[in-house]
CSV table of C-alpha atoms in Angstrom, one decimal:
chain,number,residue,atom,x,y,z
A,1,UNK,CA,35.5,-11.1,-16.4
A,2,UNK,CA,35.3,-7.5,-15.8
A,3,UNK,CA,32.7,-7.0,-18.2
A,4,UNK,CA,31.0,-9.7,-16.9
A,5,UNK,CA,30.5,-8.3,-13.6
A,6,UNK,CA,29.8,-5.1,-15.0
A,7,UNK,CA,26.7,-6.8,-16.6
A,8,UNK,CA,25.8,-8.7,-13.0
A,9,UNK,CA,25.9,-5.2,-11.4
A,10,UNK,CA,24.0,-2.9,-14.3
A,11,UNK,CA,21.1,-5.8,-13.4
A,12,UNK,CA,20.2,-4.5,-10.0
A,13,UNK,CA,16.4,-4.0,-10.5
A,14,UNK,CA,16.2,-7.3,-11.5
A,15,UNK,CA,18.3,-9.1,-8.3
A,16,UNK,CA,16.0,-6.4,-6.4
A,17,UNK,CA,12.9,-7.2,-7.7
A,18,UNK,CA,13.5,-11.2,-8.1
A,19,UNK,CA,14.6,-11.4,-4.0
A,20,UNK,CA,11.7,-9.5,-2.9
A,21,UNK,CA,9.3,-11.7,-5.1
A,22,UNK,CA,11.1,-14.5,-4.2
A,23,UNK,CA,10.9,-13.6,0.0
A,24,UNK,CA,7.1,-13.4,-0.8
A,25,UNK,CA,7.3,-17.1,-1.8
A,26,UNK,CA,9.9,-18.1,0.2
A,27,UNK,CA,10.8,-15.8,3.1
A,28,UNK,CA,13.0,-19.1,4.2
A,29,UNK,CA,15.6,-18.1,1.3
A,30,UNK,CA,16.0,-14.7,3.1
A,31,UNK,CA,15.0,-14.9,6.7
A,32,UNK,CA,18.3,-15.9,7.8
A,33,UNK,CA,19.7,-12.9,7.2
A,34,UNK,CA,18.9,-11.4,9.9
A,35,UNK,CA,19.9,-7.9,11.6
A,36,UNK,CA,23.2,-8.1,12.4
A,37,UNK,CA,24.0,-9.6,9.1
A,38,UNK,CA,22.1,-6.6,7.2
A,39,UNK,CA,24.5,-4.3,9.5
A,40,UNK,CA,27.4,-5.6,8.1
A,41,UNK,CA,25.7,-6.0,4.7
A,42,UNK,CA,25.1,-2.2,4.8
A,43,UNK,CA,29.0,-1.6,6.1
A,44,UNK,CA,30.3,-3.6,3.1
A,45,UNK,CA,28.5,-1.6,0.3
A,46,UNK,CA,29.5,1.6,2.2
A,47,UNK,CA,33.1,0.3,2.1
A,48,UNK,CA,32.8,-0.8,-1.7
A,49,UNK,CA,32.0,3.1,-2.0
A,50,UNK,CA,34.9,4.0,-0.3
A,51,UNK,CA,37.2,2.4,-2.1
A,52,UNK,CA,36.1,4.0,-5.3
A,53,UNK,CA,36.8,7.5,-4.1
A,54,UNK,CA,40.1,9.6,-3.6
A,55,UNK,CA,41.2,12.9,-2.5
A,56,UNK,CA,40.4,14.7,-5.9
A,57,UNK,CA,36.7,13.4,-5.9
A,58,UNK,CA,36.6,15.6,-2.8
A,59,UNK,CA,38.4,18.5,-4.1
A,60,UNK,CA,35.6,18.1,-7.3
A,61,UNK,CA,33.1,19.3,-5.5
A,62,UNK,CA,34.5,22.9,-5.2
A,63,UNK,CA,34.4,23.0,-9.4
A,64,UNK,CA,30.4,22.5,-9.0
A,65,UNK,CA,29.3,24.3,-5.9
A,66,UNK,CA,25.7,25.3,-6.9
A,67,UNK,CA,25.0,21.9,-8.6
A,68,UNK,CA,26.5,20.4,-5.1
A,69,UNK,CA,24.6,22.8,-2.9
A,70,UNK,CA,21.3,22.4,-4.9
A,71,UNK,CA,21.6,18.7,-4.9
A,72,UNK,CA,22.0,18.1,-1.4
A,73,UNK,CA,19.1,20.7,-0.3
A,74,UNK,CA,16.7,18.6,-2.4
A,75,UNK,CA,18.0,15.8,-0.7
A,76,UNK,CA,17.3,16.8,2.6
A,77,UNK,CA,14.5,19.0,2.0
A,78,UNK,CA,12.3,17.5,-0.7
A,79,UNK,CA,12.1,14.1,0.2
A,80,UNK,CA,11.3,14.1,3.9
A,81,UNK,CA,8.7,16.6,3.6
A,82,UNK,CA,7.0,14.7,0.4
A,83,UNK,CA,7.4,11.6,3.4
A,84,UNK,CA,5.7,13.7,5.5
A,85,UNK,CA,2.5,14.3,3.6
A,86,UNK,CA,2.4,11.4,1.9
A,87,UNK,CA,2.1,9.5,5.1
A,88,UNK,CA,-0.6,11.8,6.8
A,89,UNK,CA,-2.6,11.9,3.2
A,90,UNK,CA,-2.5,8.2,3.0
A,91,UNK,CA,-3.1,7.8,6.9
A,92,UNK,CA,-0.5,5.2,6.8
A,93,UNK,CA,-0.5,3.1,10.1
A,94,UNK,CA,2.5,4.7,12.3
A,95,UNK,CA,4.9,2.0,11.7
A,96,UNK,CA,4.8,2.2,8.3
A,97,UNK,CA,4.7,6.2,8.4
A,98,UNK,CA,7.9,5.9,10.9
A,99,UNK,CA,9.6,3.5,7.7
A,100,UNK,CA,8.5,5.8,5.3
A,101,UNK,CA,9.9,9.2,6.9
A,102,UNK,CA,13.0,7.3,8.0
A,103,UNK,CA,14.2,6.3,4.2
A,104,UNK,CA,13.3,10.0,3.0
A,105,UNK,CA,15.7,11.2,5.8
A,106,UNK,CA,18.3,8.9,4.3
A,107,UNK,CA,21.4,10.0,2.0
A,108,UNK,CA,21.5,9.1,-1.8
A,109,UNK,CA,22.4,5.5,-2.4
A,110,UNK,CA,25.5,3.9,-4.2
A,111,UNK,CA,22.7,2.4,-6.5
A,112,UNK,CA,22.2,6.0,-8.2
A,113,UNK,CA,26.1,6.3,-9.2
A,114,UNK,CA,25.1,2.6,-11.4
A,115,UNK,CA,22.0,4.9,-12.9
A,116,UNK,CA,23.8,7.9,-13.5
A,117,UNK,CA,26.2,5.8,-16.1
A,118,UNK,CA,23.5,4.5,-17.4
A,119,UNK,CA,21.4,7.4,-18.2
A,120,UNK,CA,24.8,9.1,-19.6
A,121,UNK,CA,24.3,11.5,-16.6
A,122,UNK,CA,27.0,13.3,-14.9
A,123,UNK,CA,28.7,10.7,-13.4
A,124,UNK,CA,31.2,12.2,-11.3
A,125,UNK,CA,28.8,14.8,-10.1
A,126,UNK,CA,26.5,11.6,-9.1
A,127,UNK,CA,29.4,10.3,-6.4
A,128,UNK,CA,30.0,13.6,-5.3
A,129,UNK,CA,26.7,14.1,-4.5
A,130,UNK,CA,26.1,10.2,-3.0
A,131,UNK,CA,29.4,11.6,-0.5
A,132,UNK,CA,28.7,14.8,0.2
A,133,UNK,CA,24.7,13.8,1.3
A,134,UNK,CA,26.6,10.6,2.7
A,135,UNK,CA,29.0,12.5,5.2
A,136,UNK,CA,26.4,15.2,5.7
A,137,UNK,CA,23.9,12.3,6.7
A,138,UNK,CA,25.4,11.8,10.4
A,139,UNK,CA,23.8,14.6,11.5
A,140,UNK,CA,20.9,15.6,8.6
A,141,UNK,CA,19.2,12.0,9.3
A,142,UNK,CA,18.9,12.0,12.7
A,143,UNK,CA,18.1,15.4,12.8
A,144,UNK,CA,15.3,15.5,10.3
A,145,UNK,CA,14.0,12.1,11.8
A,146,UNK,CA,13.4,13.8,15.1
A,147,UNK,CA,11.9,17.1,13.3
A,148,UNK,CA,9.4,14.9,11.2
A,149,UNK,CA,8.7,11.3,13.4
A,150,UNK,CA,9.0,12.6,16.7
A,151,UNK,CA,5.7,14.0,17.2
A,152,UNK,CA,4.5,10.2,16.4
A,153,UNK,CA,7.0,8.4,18.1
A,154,UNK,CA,10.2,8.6,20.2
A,155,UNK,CA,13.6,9.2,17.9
A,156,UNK,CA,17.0,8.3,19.8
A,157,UNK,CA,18.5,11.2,18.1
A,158,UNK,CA,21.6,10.5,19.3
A,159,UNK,CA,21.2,6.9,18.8
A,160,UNK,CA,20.7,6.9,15.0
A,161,UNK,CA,24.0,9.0,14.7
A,162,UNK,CA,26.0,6.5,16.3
A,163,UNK,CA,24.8,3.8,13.7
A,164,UNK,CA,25.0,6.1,11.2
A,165,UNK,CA,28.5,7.2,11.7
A,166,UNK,CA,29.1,3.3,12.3
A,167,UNK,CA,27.8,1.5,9.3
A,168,UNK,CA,28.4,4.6,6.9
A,169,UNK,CA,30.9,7.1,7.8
A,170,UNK,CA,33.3,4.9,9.2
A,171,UNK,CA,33.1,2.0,6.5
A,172,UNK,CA,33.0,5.0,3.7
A,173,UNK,CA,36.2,7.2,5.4
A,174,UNK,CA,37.7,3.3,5.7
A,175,UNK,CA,37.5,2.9,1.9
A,176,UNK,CA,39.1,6.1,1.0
A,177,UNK,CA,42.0,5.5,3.4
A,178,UNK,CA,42.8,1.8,1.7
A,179,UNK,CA,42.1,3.3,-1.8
A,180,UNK,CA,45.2,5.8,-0.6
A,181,UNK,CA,47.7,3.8,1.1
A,182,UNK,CA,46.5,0.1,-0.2
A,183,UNK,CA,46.1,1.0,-4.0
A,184,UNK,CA,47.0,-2.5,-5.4
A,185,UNK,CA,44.9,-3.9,-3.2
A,186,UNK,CA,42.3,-1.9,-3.4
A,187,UNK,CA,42.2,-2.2,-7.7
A,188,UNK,CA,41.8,-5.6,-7.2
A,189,UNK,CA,38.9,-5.3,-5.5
A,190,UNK,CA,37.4,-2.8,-7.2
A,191,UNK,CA,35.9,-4.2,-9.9
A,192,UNK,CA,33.7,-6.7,-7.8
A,193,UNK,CA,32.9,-4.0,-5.2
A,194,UNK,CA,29.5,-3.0,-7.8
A,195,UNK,CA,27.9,-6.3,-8.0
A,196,UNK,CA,28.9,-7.2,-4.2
A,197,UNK,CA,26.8,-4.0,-3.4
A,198,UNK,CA,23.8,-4.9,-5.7
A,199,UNK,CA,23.6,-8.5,-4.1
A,200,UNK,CA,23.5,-6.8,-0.8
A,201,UNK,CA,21.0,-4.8,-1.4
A,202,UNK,CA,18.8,-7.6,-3.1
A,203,UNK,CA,19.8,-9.9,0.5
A,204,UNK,CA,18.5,-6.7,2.7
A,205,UNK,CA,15.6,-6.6,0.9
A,206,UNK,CA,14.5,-10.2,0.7
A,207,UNK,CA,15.0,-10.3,4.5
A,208,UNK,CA,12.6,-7.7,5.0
A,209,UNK,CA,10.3,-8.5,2.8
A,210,UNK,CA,10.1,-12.2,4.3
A,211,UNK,CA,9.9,-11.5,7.9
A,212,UNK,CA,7.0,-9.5,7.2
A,213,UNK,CA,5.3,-11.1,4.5
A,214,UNK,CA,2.1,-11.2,6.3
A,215,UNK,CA,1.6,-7.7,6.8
A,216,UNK,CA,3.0,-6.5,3.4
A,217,UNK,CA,0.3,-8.6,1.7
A,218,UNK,CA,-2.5,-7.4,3.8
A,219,UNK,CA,-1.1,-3.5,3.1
A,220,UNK,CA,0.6,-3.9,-0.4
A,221,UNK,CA,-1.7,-1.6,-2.1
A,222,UNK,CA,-1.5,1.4,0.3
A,223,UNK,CA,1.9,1.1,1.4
A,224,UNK,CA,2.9,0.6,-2.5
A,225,UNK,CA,1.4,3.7,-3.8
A,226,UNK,CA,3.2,5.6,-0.9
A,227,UNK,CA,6.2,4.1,-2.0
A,228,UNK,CA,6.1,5.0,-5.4
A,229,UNK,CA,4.5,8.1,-4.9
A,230,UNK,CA,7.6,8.9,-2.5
A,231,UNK,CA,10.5,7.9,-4.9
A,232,UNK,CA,8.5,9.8,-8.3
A,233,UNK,CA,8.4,13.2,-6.5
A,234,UNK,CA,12.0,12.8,-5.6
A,235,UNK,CA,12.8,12.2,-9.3
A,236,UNK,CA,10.4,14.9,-10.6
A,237,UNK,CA,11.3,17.8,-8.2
A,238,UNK,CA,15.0,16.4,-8.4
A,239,UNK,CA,14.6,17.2,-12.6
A,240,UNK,CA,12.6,20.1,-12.7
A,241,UNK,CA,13.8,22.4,-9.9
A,242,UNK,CA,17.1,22.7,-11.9
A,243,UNK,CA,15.2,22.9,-15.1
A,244,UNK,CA,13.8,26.3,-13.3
A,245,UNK,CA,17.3,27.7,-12.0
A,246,UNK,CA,19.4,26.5,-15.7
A,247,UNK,CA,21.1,24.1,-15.0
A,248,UNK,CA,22.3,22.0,-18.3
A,249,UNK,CA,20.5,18.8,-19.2
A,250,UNK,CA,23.1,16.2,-18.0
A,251,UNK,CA,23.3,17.6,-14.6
A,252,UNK,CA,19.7,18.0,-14.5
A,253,UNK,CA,19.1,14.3,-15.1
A,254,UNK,CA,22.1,13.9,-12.5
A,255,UNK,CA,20.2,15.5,-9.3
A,256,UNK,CA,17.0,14.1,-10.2
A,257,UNK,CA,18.4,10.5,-10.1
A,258,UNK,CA,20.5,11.7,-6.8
A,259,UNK,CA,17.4,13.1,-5.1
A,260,UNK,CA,14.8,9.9,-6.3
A,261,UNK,CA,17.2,7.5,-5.5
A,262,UNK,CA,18.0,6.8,-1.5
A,263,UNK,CA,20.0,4.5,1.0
A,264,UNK,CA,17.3,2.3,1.6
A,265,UNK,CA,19.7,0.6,2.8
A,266,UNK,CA,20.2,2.7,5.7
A,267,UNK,CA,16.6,3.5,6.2
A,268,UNK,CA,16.2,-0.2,7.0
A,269,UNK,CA,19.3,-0.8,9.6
A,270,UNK,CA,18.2,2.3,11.3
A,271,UNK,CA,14.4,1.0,11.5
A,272,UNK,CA,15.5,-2.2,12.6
A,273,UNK,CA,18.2,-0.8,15.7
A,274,UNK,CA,15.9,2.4,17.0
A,275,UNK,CA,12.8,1.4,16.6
A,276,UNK,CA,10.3,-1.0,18.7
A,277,UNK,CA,8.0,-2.3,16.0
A,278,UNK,CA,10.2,-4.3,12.8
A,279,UNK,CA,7.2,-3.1,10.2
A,280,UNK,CA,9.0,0.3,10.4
A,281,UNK,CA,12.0,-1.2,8.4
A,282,UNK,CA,9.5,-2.6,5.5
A,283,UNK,CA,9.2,0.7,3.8
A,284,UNK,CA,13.0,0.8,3.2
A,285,UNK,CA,13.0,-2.3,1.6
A,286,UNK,CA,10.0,-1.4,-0.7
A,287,UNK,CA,12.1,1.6,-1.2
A,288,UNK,CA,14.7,-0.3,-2.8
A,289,UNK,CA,12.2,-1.8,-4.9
A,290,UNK,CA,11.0,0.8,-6.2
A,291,UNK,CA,13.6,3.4,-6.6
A,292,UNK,CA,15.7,0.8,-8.5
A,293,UNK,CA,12.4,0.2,-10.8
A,294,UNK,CA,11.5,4.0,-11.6
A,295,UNK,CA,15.5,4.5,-11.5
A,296,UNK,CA,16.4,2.3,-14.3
A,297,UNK,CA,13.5,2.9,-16.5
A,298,UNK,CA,14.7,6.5,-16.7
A,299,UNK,CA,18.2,5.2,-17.2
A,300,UNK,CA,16.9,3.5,-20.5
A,301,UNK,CA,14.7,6.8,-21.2
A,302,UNK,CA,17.8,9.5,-21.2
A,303,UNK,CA,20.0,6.9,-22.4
A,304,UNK,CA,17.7,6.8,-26.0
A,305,UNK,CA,17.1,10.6,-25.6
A,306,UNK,CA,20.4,12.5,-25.8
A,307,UNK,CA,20.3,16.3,-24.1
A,308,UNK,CA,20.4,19.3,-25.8
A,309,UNK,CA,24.0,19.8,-25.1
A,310,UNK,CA,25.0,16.4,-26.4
A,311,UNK,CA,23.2,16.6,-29.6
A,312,UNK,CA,24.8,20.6,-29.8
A,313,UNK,CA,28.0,19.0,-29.8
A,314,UNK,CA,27.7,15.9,-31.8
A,315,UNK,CA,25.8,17.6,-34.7
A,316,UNK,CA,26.4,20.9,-34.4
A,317,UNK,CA,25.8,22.2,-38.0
A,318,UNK,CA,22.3,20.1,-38.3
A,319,UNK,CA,21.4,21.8,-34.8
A,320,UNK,CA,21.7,25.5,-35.9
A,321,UNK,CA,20.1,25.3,-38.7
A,322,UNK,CA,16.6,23.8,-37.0
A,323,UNK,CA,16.8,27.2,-34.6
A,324,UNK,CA,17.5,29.4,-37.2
A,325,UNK,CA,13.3,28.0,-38.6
């Protein structure tokens, strides 16, 4: 069984990419999941996060504070500015700009710890990274939001840290506490707490994508070149910034997947509760789309092609010898 829903969860560009073709077919399958349900949908994969943390993830982060630090600068740094000009270059209309900048302004999502394995990346450096962008993100989101959408619209500033303290902080800080003082509980649920998070995800994004069908048609080509355009600078600043500053191969991969990879999640919720027009929650679930798509294809990439380090330490002799001609 575990393996089983191992296999369900390691699938999430397909249940991504099926629900939103399947919304464009038959937004009736995902319409009824409406905004309050997507609140709680994006509460329960925070909490499924939770629960797969404890205190010594926490006290990780202190054994890699550059690869930390740099992580969570490109985070917050790279990706809303790329937002930024991508949306005034491609004179997107303002909700969809608003959508875009929103998701960029996001934390990493739980979907980029199921890459990281994948891609044989650093794997706990990829959920301390997803927490420490994650609890930074109550006050980096709606700070940046205001810095980079307010001279195009209104941000509630203090608005979007409520919800974002609600459906992520809270839910996240709930998981640890059960993974502490519920542990048999909390092992039990664990292994379905993946593929719970994937389906949630694929639900969000079918809603979206449904209720706005219409407009998603008339604007697909635009609005998916942003998109893309959005989540490949992410992964290619996210690779080779650390490539510049030496960092090794596995972490490299790591922090690129970290930065390309956001809580579209989020982006959508927070679209959705702050702001008047519902096309501004579409990026986000294009965003899920997407990242998944460009995520896992890299995934398969790195997976095939082993770092320098690895192949150092798996064939050392064969290894030296090459340098040495």
């Amino acid at each position: 069984m575990r393996r089983l829903l191992d296999f369900g969860a390691n699938l999430f560009p397909f249940w991504v990419v099926l629900a939103g073709g399947l919304a464009l077919l038959q937004p009736e399958l995902f319409t009824w999941f409406d905004k309050p349900k997507i609140i709680w949908g994006l509460a329960i994969i925070m909490l499924g996060m939770g629960i797969n943390l404890n205190w010594e993830d926490f006290r990780g982060a202190f054994s890699l504070p550059k690869e930390i630090a740099l992580g969570v600068f490109l985070q917050y740094s790279v990706m809303p500015l790329a937002a930024f000009l991508i949306a005034d270059g491609l004179k997107l209309p303002t909700p969809f700009a608003v959508g875009l900048i929103l998701v960029a302004c996001c934390p990493g999502g739980t979907a980029s710890n199921i890459v990281a394995f994948l891609a044989r990346a650093n794997l706990p450096l990829s959920v301390l990274l997803t927490t420490a962008s994650t609890f930074l993100s109550m006050l980096a989101t709606p700070l940046l939001a205001e810095l980079y959408i307010g001279t195009r619209v209104p941000v509630d500033v203090f608005g979007l840290f409520l919800t974002t303290v609600q459906v992520v902080i809270a839910p996240v800080a709930l998981g640890v506490l059960l993974n502490r003082f519920a542990p048999k509980a909390v092992a039990r649920l664990r292994p379905v707490s993946p593929l719970v998070a994937v389906l949630a995800v694929a639900m969000i994004v079918g809603s979206i994508v449904g209720a706005n069908k219409d407009e998603i048609i008339h604007l697909a080509p635009t609005l998916f070149v942003a998109v893309v355009t959005l989540h490949v600078v992410g992964f290619g600043l996210g690779y080779w910034i650390p490539l510049l500053l030496g960092l090794s191969g596995q972490n490299r991969r790591t922090i690129s997947i970290e930065v390309g990879m956001q809580n579209s999640g989020l982006g959508v919720v927070l679209a959705r509760s702050h702001f008047v027009d519902p096309l501004s929650a579409v990026p986000g679930a294009l965003s899920a789309v997407a990242h998944s798509v460009i995520g896992s294809l890299l995934a398969v990439i790195w997976r095939l092609r082993p770092t320098k380090e690895e192949r150092l330490k798996r064939l050392p002799g064969e290894y030296v010898i090459s340098e040495m001609h």
